[in-house]
Coordinates of N, CA and C in Angstrom, one line a residue:
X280 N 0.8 -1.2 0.0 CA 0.0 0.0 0.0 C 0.9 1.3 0.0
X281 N 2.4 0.9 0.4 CA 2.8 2.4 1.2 C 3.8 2.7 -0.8
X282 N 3.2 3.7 -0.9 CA 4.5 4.2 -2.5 C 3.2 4.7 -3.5
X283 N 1.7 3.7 -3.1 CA 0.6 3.9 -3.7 C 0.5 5.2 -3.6
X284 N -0.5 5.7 -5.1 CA -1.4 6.8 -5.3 C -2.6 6.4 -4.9
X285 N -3.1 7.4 -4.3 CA -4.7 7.3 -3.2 C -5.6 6.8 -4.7
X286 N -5.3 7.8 -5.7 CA -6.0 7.1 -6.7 C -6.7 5.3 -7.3
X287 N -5.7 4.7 -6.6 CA -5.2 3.3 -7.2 C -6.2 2.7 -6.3
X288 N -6.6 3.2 -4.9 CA -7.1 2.4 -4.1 C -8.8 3.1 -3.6
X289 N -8.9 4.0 -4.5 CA -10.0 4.6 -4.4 C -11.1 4.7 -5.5
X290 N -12.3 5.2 -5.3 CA -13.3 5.4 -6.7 C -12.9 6.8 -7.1
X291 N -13.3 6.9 -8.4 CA -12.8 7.9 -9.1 C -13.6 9.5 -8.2
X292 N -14.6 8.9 -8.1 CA -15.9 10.3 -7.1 C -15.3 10.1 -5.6
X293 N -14.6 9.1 -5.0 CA -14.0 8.9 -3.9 C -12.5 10.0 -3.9
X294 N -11.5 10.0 -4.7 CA -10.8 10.2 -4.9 C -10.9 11.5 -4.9
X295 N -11.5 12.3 -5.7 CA -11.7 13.4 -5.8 C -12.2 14.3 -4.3
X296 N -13.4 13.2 -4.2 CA -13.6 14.2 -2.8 C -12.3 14.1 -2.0
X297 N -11.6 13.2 -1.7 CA -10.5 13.2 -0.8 C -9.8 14.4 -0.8
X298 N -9.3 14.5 -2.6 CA -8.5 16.0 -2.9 C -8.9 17.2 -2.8
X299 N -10.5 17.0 -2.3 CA -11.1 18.7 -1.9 C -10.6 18.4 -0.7
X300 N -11.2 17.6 0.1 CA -11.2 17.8 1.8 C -9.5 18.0 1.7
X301 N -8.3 17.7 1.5 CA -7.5 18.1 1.3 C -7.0 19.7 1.4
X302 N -7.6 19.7 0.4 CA -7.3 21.4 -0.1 C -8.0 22.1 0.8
X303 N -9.4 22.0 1.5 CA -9.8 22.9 2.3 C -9.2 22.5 3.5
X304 N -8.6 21.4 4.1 CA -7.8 21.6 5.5 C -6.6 22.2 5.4
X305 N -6.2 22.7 4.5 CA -4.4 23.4 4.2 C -5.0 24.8 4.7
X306 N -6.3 24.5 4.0 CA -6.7 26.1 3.8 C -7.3 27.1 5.1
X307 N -7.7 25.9 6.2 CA -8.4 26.5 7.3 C -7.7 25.0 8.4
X308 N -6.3 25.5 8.7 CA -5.0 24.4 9.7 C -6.1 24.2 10.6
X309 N -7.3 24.7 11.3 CA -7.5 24.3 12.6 C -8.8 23.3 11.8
X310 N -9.4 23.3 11.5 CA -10.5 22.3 10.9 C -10.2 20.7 10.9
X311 N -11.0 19.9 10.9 CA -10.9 18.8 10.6 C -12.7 18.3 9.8
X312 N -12.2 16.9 9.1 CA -13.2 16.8 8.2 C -13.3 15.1 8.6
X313 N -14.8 14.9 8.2 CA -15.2 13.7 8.7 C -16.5 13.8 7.3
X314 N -16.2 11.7 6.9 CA -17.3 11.9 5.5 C -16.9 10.4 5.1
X315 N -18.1 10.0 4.3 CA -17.8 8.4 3.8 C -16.9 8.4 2.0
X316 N -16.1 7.7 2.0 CA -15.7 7.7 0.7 C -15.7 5.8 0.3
X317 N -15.8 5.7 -0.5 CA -15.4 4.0 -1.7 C -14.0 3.6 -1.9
X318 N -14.0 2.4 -0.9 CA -12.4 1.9 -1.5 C -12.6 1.1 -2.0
X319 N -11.3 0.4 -3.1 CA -11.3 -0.6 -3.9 C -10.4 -1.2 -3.3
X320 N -10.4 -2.8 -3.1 CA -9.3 -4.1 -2.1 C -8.7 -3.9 -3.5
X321 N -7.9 -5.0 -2.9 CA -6.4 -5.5 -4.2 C -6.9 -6.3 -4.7
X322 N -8.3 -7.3 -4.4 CA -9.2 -8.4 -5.0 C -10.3 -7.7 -6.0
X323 N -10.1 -6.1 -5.6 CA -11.5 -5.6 -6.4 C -12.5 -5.5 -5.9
X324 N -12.8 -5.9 -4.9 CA -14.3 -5.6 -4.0 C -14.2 -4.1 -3.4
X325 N -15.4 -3.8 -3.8 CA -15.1 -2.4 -3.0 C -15.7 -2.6 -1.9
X326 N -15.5 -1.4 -0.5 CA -15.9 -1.3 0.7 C -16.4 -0.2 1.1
X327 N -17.4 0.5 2.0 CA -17.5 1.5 2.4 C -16.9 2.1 3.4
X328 N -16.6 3.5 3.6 CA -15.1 3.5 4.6 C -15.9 5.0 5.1
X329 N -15.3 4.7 6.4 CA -15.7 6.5 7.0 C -14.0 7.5 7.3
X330 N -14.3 8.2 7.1 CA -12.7 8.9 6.9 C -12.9 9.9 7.8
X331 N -11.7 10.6 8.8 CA -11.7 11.1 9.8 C -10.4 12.0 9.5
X332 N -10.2 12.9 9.2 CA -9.1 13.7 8.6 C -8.3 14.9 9.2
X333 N -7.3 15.2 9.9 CA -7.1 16.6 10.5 C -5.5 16.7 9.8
X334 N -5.0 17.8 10.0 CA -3.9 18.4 9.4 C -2.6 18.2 10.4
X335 N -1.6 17.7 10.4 CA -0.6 17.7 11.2 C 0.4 18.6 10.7
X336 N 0.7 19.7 11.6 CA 1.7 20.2 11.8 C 3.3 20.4 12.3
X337 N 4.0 21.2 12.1 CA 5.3 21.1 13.0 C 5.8 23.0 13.1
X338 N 5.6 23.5 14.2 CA 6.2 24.5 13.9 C 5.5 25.7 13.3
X339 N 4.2 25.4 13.5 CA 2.7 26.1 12.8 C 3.1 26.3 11.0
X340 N 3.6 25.2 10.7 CA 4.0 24.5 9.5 C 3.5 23.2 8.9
X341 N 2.4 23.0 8.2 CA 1.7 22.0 7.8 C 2.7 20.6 7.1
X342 N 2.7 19.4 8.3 CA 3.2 18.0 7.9 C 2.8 17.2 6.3
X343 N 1.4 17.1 6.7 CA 0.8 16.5 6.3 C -0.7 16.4 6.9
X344 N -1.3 15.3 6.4 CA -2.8 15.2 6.5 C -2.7 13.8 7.1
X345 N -3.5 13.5 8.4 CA -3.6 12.5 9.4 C -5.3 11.7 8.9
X346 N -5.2 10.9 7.7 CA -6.7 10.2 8.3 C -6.5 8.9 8.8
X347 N -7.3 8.6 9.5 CA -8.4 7.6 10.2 C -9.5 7.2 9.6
X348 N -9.3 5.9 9.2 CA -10.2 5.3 8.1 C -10.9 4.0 8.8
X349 N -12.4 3.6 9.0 CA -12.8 2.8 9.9 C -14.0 2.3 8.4
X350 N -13.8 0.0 8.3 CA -14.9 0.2 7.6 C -16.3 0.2 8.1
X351 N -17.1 0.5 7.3 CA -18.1 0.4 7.6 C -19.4 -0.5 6.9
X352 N -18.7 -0.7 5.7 CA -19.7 -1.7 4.9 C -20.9 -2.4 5.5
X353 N -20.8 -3.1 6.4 CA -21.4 -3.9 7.3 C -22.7 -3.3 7.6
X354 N -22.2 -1.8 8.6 CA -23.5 -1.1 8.9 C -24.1 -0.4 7.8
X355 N -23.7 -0.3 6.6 CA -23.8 0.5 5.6 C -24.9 -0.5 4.9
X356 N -24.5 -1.3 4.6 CA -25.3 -2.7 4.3 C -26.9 -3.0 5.0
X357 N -26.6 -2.9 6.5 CA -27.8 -3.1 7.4 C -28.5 -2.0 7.0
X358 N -28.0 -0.8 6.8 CA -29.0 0.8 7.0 C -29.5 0.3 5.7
X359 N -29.3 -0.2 4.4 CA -30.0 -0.6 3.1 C -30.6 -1.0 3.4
X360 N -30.7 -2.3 3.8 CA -31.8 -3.8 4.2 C -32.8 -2.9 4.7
X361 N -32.6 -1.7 6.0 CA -33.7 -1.1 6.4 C -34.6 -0.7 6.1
X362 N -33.5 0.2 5.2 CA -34.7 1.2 4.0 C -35.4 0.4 3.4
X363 N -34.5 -0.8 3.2 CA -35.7 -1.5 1.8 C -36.7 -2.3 2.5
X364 N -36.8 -2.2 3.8 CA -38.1 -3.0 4.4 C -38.7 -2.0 4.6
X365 N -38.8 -1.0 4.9 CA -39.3 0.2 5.7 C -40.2 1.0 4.0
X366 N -38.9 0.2 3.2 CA -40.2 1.0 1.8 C -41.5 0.3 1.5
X367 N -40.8 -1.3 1.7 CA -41.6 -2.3 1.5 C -42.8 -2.0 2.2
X368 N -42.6 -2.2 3.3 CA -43.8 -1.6 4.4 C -44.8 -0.6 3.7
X369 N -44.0 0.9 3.8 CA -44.4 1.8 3.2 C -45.9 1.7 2.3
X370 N -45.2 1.0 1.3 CA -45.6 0.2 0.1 C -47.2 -0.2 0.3
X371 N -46.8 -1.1 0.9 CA -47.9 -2.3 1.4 C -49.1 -1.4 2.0
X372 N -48.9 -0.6 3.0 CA -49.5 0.4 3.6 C -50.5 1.3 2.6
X373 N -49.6 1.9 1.6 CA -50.6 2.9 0.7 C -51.2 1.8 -0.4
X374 N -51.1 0.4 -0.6 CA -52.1 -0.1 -1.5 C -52.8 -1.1 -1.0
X375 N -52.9 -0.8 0.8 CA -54.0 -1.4 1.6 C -55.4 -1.2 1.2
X376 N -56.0 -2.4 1.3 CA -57.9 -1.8 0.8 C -58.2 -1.5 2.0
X377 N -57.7 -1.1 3.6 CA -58.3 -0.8 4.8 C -57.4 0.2 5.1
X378 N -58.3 0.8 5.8 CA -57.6 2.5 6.3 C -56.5 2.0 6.9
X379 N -55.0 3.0 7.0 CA -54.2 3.1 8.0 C -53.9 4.0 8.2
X380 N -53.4 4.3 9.4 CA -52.9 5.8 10.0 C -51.6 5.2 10.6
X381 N -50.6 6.2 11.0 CA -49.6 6.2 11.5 C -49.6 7.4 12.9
X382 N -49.2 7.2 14.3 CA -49.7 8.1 14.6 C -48.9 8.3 15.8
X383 N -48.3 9.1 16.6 CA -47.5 9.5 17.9 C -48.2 8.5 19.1
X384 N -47.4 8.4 19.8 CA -48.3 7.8 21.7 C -48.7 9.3 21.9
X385 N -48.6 10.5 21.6 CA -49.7 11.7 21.8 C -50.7 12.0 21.1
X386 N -50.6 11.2 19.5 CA -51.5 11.2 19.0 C -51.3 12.2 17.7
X387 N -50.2 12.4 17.3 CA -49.8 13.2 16.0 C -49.8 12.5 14.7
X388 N -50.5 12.8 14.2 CA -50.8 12.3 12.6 C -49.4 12.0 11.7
X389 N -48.3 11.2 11.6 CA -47.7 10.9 10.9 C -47.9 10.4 9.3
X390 N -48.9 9.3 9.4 CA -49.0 9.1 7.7 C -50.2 8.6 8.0
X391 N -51.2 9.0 6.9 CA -52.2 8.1 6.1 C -52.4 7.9 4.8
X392 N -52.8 6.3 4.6 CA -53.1 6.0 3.0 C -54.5 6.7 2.9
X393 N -54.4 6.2 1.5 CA -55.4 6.5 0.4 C -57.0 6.7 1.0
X394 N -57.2 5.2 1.2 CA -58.1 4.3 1.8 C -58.6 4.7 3.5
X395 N -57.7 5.4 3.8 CA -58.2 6.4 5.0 C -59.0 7.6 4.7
X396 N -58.1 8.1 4.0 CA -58.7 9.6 3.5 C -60.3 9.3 2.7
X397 N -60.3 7.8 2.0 CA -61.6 8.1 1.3 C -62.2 7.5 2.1
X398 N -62.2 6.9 3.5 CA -63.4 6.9 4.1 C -63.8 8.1 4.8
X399 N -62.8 8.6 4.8 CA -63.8 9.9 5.5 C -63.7 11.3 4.7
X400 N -63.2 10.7 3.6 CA -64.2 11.7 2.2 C -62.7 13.3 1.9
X401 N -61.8 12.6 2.6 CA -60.7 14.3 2.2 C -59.8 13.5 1.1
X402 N -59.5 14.8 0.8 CA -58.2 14.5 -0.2 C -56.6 14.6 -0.2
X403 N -56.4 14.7 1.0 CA -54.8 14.9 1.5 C -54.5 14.9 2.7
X404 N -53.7 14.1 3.1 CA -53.5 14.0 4.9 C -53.3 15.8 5.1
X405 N -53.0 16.8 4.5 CA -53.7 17.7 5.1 C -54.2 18.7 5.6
X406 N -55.4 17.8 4.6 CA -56.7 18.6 4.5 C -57.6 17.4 6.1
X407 N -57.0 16.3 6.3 CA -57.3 16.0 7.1 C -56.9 16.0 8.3
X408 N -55.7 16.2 8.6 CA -54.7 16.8 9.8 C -55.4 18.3 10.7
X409 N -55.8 19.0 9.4 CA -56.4 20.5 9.3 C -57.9 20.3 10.1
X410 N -58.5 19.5 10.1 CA -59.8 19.5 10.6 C -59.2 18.9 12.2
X411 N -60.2 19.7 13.4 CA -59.9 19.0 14.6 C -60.8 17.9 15.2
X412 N -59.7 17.2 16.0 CA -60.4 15.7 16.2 C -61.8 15.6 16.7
X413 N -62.3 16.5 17.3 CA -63.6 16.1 18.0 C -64.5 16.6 16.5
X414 N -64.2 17.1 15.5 CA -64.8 16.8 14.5 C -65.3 15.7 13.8
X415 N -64.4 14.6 13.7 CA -63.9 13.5 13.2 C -65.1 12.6 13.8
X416 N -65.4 12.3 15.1 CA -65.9 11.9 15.8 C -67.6 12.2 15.8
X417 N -68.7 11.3 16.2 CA -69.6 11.5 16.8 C -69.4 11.7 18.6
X418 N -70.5 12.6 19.0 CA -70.6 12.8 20.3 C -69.5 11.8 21.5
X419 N -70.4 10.8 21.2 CA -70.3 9.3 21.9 C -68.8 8.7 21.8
X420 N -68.3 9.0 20.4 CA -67.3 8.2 20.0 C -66.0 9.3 20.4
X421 N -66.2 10.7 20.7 CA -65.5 11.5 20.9 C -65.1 11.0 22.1
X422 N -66.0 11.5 23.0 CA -65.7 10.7 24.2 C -65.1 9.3 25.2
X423 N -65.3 8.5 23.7 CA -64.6 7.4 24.5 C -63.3 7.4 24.0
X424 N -63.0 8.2 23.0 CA -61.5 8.7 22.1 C -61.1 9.1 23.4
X425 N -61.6 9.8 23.9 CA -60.9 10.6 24.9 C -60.4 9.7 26.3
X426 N -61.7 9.0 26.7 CA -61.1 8.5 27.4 C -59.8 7.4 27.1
X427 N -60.0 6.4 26.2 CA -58.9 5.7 25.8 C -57.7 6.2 26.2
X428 N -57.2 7.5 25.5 CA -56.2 8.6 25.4 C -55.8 8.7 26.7
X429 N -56.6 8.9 27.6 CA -56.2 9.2 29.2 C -56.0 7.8 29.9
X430 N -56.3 6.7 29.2 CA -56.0 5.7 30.2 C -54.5 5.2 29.8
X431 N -54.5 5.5 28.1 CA -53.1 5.2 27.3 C -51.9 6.0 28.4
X432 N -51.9 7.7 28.4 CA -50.9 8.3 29.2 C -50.7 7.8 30.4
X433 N -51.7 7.3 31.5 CA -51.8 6.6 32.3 C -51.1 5.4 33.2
X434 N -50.8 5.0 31.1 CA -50.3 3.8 31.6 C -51.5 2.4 31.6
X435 N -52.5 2.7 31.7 CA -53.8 1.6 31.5 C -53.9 0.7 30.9
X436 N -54.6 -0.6 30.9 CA -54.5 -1.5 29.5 C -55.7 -0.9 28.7
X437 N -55.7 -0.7 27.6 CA -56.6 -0.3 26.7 C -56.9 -1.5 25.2
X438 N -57.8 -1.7 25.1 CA -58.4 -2.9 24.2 C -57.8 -2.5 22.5
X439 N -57.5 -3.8 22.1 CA -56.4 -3.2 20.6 C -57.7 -3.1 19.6
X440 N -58.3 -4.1 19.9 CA -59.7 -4.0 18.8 C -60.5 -3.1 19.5
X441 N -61.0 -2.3 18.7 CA -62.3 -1.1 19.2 C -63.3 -0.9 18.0
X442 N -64.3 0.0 18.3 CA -65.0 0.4 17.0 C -65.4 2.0 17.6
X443 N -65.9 2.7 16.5 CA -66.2 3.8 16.5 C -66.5 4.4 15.5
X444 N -67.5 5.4 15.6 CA -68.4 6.2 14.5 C -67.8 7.9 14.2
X445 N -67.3 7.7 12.7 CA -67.0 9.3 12.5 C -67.8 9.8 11.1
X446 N -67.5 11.0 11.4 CA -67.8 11.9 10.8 C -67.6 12.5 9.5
X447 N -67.6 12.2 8.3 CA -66.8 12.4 7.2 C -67.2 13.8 6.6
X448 N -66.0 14.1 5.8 CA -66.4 15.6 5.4 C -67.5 16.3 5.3
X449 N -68.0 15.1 4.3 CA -69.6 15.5 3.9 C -70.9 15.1 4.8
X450 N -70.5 15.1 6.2 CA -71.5 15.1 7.3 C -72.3 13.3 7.6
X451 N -71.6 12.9 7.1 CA -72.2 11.4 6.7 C -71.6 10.7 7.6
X452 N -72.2 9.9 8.2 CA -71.6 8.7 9.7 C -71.1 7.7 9.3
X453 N -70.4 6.7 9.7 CA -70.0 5.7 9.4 C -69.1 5.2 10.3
X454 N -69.2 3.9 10.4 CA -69.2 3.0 11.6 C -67.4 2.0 11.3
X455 N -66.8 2.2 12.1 CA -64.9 1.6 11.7 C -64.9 0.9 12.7
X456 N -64.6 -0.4 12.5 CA -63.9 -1.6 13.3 C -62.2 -1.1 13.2
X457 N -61.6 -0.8 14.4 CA -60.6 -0.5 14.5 C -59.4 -1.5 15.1
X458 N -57.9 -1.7 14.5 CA -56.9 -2.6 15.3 C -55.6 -1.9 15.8
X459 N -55.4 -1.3 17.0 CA -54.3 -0.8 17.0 C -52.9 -1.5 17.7
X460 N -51.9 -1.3 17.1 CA -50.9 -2.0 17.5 C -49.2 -1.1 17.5
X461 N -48.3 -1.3 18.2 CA -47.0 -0.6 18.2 C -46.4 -1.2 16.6
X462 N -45.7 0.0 16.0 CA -44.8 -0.7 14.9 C -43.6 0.7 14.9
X463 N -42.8 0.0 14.0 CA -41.1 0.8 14.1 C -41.8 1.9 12.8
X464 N -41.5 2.9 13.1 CA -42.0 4.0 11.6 C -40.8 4.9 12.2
X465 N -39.8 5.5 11.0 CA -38.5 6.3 11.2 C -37.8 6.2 12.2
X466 N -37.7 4.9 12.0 CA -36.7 4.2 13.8 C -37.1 4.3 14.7
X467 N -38.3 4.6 15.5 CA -39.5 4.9 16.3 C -40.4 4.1 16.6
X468 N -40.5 3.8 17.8 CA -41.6 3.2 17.7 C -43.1 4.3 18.1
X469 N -44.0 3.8 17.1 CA -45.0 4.6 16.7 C -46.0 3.6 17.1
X470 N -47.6 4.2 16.3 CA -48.5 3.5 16.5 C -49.1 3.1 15.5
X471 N -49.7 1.9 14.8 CA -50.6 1.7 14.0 C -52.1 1.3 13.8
X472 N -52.7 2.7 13.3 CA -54.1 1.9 13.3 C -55.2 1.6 12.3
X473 N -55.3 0.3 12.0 CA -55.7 -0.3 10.7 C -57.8 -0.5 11.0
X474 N -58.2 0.3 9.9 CA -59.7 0.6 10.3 C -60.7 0.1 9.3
X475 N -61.6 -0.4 9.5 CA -62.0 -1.2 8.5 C -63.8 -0.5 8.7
X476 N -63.8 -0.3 7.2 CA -65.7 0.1 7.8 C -66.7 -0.9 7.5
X477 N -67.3 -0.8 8.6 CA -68.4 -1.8 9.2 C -69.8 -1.5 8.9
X478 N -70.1 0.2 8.3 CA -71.2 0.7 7.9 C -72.4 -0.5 7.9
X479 N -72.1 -0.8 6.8 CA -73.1 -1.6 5.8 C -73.8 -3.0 6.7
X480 N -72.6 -3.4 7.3 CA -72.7 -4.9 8.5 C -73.6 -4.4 9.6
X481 N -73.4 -3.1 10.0 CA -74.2 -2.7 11.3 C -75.4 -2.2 10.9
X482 N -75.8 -1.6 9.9 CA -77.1 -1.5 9.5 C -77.9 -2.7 9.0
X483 N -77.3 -3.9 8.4 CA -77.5 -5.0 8.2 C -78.0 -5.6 9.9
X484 N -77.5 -5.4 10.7 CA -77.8 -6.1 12.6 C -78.7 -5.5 12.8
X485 N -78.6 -4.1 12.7 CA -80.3 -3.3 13.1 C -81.1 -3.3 12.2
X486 N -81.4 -3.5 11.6 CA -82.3 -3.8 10.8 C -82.9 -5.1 11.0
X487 N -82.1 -6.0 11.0 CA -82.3 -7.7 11.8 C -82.9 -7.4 13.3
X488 N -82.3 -6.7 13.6 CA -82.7 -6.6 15.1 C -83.9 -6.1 15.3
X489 N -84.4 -5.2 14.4 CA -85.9 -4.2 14.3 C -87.2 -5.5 14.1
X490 N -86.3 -6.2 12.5 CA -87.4 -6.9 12.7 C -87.6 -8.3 13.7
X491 N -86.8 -8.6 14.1 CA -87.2 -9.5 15.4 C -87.8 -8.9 16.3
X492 N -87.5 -7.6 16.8 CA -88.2 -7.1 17.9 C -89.5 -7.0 17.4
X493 N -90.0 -6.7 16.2 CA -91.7 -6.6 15.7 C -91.5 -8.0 15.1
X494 N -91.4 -8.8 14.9 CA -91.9 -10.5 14.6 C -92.0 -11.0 15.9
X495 N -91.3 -11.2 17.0 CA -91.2 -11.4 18.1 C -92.8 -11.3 19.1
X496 N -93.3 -9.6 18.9 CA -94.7 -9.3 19.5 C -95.7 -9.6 18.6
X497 N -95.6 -9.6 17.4 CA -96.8 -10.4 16.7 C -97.6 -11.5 16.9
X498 N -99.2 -11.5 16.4 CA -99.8 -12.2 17.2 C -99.7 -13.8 16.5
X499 N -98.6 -13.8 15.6 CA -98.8 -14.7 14.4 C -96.9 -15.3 14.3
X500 N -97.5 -16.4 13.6 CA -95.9 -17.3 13.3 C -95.5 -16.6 12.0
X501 N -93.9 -16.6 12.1 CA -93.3 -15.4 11.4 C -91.4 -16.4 11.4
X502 N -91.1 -16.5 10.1 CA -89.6 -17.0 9.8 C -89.0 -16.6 8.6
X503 N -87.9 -16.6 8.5 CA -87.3 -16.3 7.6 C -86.4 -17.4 7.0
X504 N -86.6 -17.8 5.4 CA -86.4 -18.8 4.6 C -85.3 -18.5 3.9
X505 N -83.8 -19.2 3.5 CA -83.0 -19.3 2.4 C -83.4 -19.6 0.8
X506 N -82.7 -19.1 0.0 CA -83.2 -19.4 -1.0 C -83.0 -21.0 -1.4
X507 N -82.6 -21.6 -0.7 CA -81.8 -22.5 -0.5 C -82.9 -23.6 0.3
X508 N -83.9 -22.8 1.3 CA -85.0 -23.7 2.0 C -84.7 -23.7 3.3
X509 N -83.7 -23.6 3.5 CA -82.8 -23.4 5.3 C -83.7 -22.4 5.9
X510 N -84.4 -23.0 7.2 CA -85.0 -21.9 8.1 C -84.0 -21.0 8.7
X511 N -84.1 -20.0 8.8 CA -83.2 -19.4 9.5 C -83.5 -18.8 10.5
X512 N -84.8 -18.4 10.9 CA -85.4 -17.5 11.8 C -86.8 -18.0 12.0
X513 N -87.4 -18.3 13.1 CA -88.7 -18.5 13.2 C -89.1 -17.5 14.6
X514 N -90.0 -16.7 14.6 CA -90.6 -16.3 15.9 C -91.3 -16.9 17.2
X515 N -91.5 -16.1 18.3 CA -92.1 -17.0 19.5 C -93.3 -17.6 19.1
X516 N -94.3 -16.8 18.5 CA -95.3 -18.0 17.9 C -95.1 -18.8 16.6

């Protein structure tokens, strides 16, 4: 290595930065420079390297240039794998058919997909950020938002599965089976909550439920038939 030109053992974009950080430590003696550059082995494999650079003197007379070179490949490698799960994730998230949010243990709006925004009718996390929570909410549902929230800071066990009724832009109700759970978002651990609407299923129960309650007091026998022939429902008389 020792007679070598830095060139021989570096990338050509490696190289070069080297010769700036160079030129700007001659130029300001008390500085020092810290920055990743590309080495090439004597096999050809390149490595990632972090370089640590200060100017040595003699006599307030510049020696030479002292670096400290540590590899790094390894963690350089891991912090890839990250990103590429973390996009993956990402990914997955915005071409979910069920709402998701991303959201602080205070409750700060980090990300939502698509499929959130159009259940409750906005067009951009925020235009929905911008509206305040007890908006979001019916009366009822506000309030148990609320209390959850106080039992969370607390410290409390609070239930992962929940449901709740909000409010969407255009004044229209709608009923979300919710799953919340801890996940890693920007090396963080955050919160995720995956919301699924139930509208159609719970109007489907009351409505079942209406008519049992009036087939039930009737003075007459009353069932409900499959197209198939399967009784499904018969009344007390």
């Amino acid at each position: 290595l020792k007679g070598m030109n830095a060139s021989e053992f570096l990338t050509a974009e490696s190289f070069k930065a080297v010769m700036e950080k160079q030129k700007a430590l001659l130029e300001d003696e008390t500085a020092s420079q810290r920055y990743e550059l590309e080495i090439i082995r004597k096999d050809g494999v390149r490595m990632n390297a972090e370089s640590r650079t200060s100017l040595l003197t003699y006599n307030g007379r510049p020696l030479g240039v002292q670096c400290i070179v540590r590899d790094i490949t390894e963690s350089k490698w891991v912090e890839e794998e990250l990103r590429i799960a973390e996009q993956n994730f990402r990914n997955s998230l915005d071409s979910s058919p069920l709402g998701i949010r991303i959201v602080t243990a205070e409750g700060e709006l980090l990300y939502a997909n698509q499929a959130i925004l159009d259940i409750y009718g906005y067009s951009s996390i925020e235009e929905l950020k911008s509206v305040p929570t007890k908006q979001r909410y019916t009366p009822k549902s506000y309030a148990e938002h609320r209390e959850r929230a106080k039992k969370r800071k607390l410290g409390k066990p609070v239930p992962s599965n929940y449901e709740v009724s909000i409010v969407r832009k255009d004044s229209e109700v709608r009923h979300l089976a919710i799953f919340r759970k801890a996940v890693i978002w920007g090396g963080e651990i955050q919160f995720q909550a995956l919301y699924q609407d139930i509208t159609e299923r719970k109007q489907t129960a009351e409505k079942l439920r209406r008519f049992k309650a009036i087939s039930d007091s009737a003075g007459y026998g009353a069932g409900i038939i499959t197209p198939e022939g399967d009784l499904t429902y018969v009344n007390e008389s």
